[in-house]
Short mmCIF file of C-alpha atoms and ligand atoms in Angstrom, two decimals:
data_model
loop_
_atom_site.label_atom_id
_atom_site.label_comp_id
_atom_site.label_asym_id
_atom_site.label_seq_id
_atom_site.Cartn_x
_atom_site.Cartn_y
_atom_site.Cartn_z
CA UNK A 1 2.56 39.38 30.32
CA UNK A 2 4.80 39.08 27.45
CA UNK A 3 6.89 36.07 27.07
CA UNK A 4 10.33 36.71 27.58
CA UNK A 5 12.63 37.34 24.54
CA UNK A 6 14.77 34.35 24.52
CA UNK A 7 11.19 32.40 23.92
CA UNK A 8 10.19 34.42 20.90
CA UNK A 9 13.70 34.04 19.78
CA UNK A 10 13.14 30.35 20.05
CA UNK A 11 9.96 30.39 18.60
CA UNK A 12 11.33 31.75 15.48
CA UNK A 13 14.48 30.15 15.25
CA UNK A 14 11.62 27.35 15.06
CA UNK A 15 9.66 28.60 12.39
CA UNK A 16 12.78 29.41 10.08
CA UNK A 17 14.02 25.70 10.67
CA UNK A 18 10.49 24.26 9.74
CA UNK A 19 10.11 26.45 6.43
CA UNK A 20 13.62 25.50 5.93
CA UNK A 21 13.21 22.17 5.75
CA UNK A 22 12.98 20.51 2.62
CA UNK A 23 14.23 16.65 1.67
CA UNK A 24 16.74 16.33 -0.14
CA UNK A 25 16.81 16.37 -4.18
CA UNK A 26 16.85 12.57 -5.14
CA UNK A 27 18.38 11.42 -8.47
CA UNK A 28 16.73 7.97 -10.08
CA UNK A 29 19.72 6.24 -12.42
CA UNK A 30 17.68 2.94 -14.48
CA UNK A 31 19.08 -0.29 -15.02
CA UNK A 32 19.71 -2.73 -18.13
CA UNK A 33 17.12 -1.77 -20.98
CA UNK A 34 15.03 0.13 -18.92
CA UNK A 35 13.76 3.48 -19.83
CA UNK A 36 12.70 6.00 -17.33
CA UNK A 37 8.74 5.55 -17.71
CA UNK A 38 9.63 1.95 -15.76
CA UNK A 39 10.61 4.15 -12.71
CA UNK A 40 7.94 6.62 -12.19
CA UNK A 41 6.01 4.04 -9.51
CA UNK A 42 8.98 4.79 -7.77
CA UNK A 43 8.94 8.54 -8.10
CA UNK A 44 4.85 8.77 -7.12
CA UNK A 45 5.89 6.70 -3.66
CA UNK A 46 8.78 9.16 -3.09
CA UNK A 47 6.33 12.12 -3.46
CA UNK A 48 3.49 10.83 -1.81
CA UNK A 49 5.27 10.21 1.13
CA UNK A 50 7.41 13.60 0.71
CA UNK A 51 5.83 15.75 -0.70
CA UNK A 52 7.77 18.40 -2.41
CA UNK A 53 10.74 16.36 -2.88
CA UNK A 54 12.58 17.02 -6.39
CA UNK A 55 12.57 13.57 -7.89
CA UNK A 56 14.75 13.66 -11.34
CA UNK A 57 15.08 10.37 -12.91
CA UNK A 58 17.82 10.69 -15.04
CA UNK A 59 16.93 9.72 -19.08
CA UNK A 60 19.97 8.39 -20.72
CA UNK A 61 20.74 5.54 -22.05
CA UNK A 62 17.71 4.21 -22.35
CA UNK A 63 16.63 0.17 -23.77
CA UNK A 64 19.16 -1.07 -26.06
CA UNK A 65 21.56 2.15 -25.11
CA UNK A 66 22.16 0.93 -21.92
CA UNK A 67 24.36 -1.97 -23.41
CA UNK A 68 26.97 0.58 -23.85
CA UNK A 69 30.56 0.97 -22.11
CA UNK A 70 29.66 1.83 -18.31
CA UNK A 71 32.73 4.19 -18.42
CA UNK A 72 30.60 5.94 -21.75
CA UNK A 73 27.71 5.88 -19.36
CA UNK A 74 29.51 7.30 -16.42
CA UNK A 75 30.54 10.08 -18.38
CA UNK A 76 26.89 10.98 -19.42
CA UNK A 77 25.26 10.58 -16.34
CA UNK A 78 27.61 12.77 -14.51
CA UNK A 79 27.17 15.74 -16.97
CA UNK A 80 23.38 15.41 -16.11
CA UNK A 81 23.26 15.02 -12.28
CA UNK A 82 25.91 17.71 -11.62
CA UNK A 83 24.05 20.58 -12.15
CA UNK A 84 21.31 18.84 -9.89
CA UNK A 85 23.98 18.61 -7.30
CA UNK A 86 25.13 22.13 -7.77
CA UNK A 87 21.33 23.27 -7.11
CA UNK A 88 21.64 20.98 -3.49
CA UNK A 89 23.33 22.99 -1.33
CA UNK A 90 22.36 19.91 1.79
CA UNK A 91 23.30 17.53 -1.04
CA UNK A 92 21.51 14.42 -2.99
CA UNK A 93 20.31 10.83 -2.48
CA UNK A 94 20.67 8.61 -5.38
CA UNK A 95 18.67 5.20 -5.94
CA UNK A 96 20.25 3.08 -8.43
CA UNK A 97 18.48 -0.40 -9.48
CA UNK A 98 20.73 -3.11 -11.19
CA UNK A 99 23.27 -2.05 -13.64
CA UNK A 100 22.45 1.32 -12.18
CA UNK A 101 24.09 0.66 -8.98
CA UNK A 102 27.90 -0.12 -10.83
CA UNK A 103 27.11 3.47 -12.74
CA UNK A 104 26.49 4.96 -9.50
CA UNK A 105 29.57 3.74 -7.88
CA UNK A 106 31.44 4.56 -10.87
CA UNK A 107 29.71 8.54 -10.16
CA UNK A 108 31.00 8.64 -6.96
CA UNK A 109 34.11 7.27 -6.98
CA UNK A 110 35.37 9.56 -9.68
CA UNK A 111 33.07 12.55 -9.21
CA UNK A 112 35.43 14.95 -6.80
CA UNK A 113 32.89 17.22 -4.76
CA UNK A 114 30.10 15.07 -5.25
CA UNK A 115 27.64 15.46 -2.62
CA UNK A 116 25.89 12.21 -2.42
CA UNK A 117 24.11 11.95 1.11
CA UNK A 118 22.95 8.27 0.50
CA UNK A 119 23.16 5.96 -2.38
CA UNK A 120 20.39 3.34 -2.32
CA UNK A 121 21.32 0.28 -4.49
CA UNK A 122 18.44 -1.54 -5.50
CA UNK A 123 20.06 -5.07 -6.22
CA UNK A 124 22.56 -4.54 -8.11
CA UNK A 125 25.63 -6.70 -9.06
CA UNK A 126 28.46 -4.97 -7.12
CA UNK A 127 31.29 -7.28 -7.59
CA UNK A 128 30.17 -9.00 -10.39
CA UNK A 129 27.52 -10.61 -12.56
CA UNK A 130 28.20 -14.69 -13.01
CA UNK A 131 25.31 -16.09 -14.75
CA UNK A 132 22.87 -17.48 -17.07
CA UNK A 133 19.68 -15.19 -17.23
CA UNK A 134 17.61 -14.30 -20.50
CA UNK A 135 19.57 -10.89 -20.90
CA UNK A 136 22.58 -13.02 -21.91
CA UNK A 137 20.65 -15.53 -23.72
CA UNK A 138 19.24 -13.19 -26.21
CA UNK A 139 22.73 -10.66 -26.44
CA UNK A 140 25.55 -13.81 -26.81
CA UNK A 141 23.10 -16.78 -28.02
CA UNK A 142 26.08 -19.02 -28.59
CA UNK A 143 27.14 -18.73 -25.48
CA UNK A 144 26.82 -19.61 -21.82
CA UNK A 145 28.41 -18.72 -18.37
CA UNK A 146 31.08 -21.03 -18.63
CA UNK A 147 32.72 -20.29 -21.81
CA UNK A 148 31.22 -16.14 -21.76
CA UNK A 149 34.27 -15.24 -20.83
CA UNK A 150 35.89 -15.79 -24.89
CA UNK A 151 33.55 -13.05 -25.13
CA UNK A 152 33.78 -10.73 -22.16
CA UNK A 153 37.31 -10.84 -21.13
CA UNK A 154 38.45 -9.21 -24.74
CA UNK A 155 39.14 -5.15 -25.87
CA UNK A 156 35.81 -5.77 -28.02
CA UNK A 157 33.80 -6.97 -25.21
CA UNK A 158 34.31 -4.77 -22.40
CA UNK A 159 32.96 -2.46 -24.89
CA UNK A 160 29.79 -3.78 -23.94
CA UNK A 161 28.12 -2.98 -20.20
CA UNK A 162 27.75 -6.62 -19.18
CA UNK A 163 31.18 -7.65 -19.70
CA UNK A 164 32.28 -4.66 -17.86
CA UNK A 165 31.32 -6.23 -14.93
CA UNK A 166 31.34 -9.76 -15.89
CA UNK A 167 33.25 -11.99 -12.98
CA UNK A 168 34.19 -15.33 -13.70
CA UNK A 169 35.29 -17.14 -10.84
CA UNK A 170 36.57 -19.76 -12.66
CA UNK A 171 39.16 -16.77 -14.43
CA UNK A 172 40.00 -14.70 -12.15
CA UNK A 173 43.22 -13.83 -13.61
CA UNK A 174 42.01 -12.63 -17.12
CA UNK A 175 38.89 -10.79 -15.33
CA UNK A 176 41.83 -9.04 -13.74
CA UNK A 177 43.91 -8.56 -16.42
CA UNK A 178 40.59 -7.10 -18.96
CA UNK A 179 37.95 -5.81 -16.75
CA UNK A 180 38.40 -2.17 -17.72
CA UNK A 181 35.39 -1.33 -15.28
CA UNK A 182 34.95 -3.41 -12.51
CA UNK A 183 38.30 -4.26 -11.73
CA UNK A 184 39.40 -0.80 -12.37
CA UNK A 185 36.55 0.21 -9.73
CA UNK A 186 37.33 -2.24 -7.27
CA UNK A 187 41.08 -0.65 -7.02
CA UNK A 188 41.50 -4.74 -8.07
CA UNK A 189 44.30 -3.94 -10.84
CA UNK A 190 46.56 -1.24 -10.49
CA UNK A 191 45.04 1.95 -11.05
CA UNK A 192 47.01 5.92 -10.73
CA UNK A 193 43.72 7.00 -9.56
CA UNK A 194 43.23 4.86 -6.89
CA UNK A 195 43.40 7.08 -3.75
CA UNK A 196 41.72 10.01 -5.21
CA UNK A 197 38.86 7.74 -6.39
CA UNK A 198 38.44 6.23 -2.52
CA UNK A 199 38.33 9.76 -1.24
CA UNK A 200 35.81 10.79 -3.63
CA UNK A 201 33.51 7.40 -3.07
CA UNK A 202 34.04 8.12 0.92
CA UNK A 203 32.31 11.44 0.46
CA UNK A 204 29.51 9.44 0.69
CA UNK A 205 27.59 9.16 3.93
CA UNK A 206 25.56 6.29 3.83
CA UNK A 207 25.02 2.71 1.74
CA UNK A 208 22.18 1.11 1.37
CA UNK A 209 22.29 -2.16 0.23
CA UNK A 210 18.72 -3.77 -0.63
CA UNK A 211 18.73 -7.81 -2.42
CA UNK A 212 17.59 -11.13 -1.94
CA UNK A 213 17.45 -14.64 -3.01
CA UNK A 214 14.56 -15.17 -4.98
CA UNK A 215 15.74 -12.39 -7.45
CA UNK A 216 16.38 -14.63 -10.25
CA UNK A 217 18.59 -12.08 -12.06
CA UNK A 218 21.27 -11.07 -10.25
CA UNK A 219 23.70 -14.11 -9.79
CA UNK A 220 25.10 -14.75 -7.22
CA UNK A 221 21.98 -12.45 -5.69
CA UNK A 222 24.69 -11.91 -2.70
CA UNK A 223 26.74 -9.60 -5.22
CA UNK A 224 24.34 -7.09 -4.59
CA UNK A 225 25.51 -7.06 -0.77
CA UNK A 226 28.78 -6.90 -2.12
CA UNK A 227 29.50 -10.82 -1.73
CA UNK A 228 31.00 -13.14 -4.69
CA UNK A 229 32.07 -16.69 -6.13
CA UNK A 230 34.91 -18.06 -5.18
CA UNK A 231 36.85 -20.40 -7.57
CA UNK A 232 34.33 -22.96 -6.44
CA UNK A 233 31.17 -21.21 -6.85
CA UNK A 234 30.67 -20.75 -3.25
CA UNK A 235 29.60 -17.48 -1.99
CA UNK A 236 31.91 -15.17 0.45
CA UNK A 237 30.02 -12.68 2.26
CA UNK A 238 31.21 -8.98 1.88
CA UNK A 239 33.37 -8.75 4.96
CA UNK A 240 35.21 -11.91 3.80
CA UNK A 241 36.08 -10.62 0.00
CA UNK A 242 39.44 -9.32 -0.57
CA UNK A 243 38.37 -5.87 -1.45
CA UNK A 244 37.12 -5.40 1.54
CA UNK A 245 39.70 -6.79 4.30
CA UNK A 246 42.28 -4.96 2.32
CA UNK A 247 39.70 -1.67 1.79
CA UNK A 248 40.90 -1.67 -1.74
CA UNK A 249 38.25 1.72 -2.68
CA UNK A 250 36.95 2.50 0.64
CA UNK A 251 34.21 -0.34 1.86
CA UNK A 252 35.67 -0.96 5.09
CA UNK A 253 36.08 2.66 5.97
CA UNK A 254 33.13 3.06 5.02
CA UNK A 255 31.37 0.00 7.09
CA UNK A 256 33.69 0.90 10.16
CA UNK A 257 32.15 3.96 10.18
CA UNK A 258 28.55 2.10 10.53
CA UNK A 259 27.95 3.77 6.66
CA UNK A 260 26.22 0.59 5.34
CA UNK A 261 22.49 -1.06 5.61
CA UNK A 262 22.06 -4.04 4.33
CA UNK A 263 18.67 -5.44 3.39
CA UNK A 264 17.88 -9.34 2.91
CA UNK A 265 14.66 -9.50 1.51
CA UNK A 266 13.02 -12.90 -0.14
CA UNK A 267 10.11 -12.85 -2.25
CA UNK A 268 10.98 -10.14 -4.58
CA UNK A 269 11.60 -11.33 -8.08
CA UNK A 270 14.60 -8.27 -10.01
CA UNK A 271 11.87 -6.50 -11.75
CA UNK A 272 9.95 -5.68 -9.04
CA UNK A 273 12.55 -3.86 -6.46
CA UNK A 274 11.79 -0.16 -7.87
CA UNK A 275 7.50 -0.71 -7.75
CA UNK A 276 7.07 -3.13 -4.63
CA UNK A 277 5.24 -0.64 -1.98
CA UNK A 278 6.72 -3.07 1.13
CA UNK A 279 10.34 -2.38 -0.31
CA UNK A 280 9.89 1.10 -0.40
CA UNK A 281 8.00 1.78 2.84
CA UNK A 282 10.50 -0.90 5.02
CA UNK A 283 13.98 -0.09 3.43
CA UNK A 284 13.93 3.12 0.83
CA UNK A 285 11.38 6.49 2.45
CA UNK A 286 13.21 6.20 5.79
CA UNK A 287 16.54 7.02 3.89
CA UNK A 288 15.29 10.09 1.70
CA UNK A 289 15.35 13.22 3.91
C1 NAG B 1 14.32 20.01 -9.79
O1 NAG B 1 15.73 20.15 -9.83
C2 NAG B 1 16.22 20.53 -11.09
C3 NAG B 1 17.74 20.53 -11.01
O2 NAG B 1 18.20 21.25 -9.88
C4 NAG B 1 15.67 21.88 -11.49
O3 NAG B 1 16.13 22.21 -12.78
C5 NAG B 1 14.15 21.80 -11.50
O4 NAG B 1 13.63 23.06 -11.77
C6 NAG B 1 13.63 21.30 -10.17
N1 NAG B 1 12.20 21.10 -10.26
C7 NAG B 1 11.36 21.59 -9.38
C8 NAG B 1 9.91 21.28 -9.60
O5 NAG B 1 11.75 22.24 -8.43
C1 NAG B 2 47.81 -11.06 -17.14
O1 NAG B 2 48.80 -10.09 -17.47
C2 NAG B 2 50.11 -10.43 -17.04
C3 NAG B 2 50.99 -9.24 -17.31
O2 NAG B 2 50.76 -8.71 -18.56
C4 NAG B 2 50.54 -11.69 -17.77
O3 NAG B 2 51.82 -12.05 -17.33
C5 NAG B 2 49.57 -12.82 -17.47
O4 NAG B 2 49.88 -13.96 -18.23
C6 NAG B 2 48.14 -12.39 -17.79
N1 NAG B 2 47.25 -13.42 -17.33
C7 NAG B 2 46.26 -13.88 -18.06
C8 NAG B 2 45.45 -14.98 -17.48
O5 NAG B 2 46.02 -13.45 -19.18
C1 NAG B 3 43.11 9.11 -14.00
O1 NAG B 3 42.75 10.47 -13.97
C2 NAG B 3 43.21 11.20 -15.09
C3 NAG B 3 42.89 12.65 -14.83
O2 NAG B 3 41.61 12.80 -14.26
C4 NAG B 3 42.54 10.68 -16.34
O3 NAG B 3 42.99 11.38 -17.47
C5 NAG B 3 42.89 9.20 -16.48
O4 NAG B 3 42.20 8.66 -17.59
C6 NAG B 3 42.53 8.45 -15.24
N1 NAG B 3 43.01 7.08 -15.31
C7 NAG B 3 42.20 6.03 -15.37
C8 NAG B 3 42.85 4.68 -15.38
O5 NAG B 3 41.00 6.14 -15.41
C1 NAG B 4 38.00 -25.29 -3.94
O1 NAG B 4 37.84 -26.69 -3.95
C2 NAG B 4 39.07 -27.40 -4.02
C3 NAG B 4 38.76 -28.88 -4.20
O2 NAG B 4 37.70 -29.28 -3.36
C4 NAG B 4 39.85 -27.12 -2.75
O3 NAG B 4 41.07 -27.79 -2.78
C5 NAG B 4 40.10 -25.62 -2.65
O4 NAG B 4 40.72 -25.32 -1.42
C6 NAG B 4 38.79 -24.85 -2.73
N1 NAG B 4 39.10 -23.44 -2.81
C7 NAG B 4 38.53 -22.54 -2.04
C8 NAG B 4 38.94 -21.12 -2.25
O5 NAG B 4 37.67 -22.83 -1.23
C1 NAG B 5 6.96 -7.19 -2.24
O1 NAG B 5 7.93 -7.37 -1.24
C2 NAG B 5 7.57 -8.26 -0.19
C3 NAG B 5 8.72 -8.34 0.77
O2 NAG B 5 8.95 -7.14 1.39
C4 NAG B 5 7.24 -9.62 -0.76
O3 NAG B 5 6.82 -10.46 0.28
C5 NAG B 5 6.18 -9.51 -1.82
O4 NAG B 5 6.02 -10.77 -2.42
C6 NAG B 5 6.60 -8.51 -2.87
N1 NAG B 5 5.58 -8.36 -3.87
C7 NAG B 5 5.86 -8.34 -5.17
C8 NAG B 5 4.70 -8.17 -6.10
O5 NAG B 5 6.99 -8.44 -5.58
#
């Protein structure tokens, strides 16, 4: 007896859907003097587990270019991932790691049809880097966290990547007055583009949000769940930080809509986020299909 038609209809229907289905493209953006050769642990976990899966992982700005203006980097970036996203007609996932993450924001936010499906920041310092680390050491040797700001809060200085998202509590005003990146991103100082920049970064369908405390780099580590100093260098959670209770570029839409994971994950010193098999196989695969 043959089956009846609406079986073999369903049973092809079926097969279309299955040879259809293909995981989404996913685009790789590095961090502070990293080149994409440090990645490609990364991009042999994302194929082994899916196979098939276009994995571009994007080579600008490499090492020492990477110090350069994050709006200069922005700008670069985007002329390389849009034809990727033109190519995805289901749309992209993007993991960023570190410095990566502020780029990626900056993307979205300012990229109109961008198709992002889910951004996966690997800790990176989303409202802010406050901190003495070796990076800074070796770039400003004269100087230290407290008194950085001489540096950072000046035309010359936000010139440079790290100042662009330097945040010192302790001058708030002047971060407010010269961040030409962060504060500009964080709708924070009066910006013409601010509404069209929230719709564009709401495009975006999910945030992941992977950091920890024994990162060592990242300071506070909580910045890379979107928390922050206060004047008195204590932290305030995400959902407590101004930018969020007054949804200054679209994180509380965003989290109202249930758009953001967050990950708390000890153990894991910065370098490590992008090659530590555990990190990839509890909090990263499950996001890229
Ligand atoms: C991956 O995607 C890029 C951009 O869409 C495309 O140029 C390239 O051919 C793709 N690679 C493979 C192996 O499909
Ligand atoms: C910030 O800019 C405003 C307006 O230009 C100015 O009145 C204020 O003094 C500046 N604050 C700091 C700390 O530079
Ligand atoms: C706002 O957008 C316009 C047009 O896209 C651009 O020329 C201008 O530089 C943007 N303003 C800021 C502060 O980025
Ligand atoms: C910071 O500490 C001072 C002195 O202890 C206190 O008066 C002030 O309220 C604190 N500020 C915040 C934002 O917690
Ligand atoms: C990898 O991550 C796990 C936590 O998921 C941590 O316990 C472990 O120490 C990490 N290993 C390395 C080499 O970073």
């Amino acid at each position: 007896m043959l089956p009846p038609p609406w079986a073999v209809l369903a049973a092809s229907v079926a097969a279309v859907l299955r040879l259809a289905h293909t995981y989404r493209p996913v685009i790789v953006v590095h961090g502070l003097f990293d080149s994409p050769g440090d990645l490609v642990t990364l991009q042999t976990y994302i194929t082994q587990s899916h196979p098939g899966t276009n994995v571009t992982i994007i080579d600008l700005f490499d090492r020492t270019k990477s110090l350069m203006s994050l709006w200069s980097q922005v700008e670069g970036f985007k002329q390389a991932i849009y034809p990727i996203m033109e190519n995805a007609a289901n749309g992209v996932h993007m993991i960023c790691y570190s410095q990566g993450g502020l780029i990626c924001r900056g993307i979205l936010s300012t990229m109109p049809a961008h198709n992002v499906h889910t951004l996966v920041s690997l800790s990176s310092p989303m409202l802010g880097q406050y901190g003495d680390t070796d990076y800074l050491k070796w770039l400003f040797p004269k100087y230290v966290k407290s008194n950085l700001y001489h540096v950072c809060y000046t035309q010359i200085g936000q010139r440079v990547s790290i100042c662009n998202y330097w945040n010192d509590p302790h001058h708030h005003d002047l971060y407010l007055n010269t961040s030409n990146y962060l504060a500009l991103l964080n709708n924070e100082r009066m910006n013409p583009n601010a509404s069209e920049w929230k719709k564009n970064f709401l495009r975006l369908q999910h945030l992941v949000l992977i950091g920890g405390p024994d990162d060592g780099v990242i300071t506070p580590w909580q910045s890379s769940h979107f928390g922050f100093y206060n004047e008195n260098e204590t932290v305030v959670e995400m959902r407590r930080q101004l930018v969020y209770l007054k949804d200054l570029f679209g994180l509380k839409t965003l989290d109202a809509r249930g758009a953001i994971t967050i990950f708390k994950i000890p153990d894991v010193h910065h370098t490590d986020w992008h090659s530590n098999r555990t990190i990839f196989d509890q909090c990263i695969v499950k996001w890229l299909t």
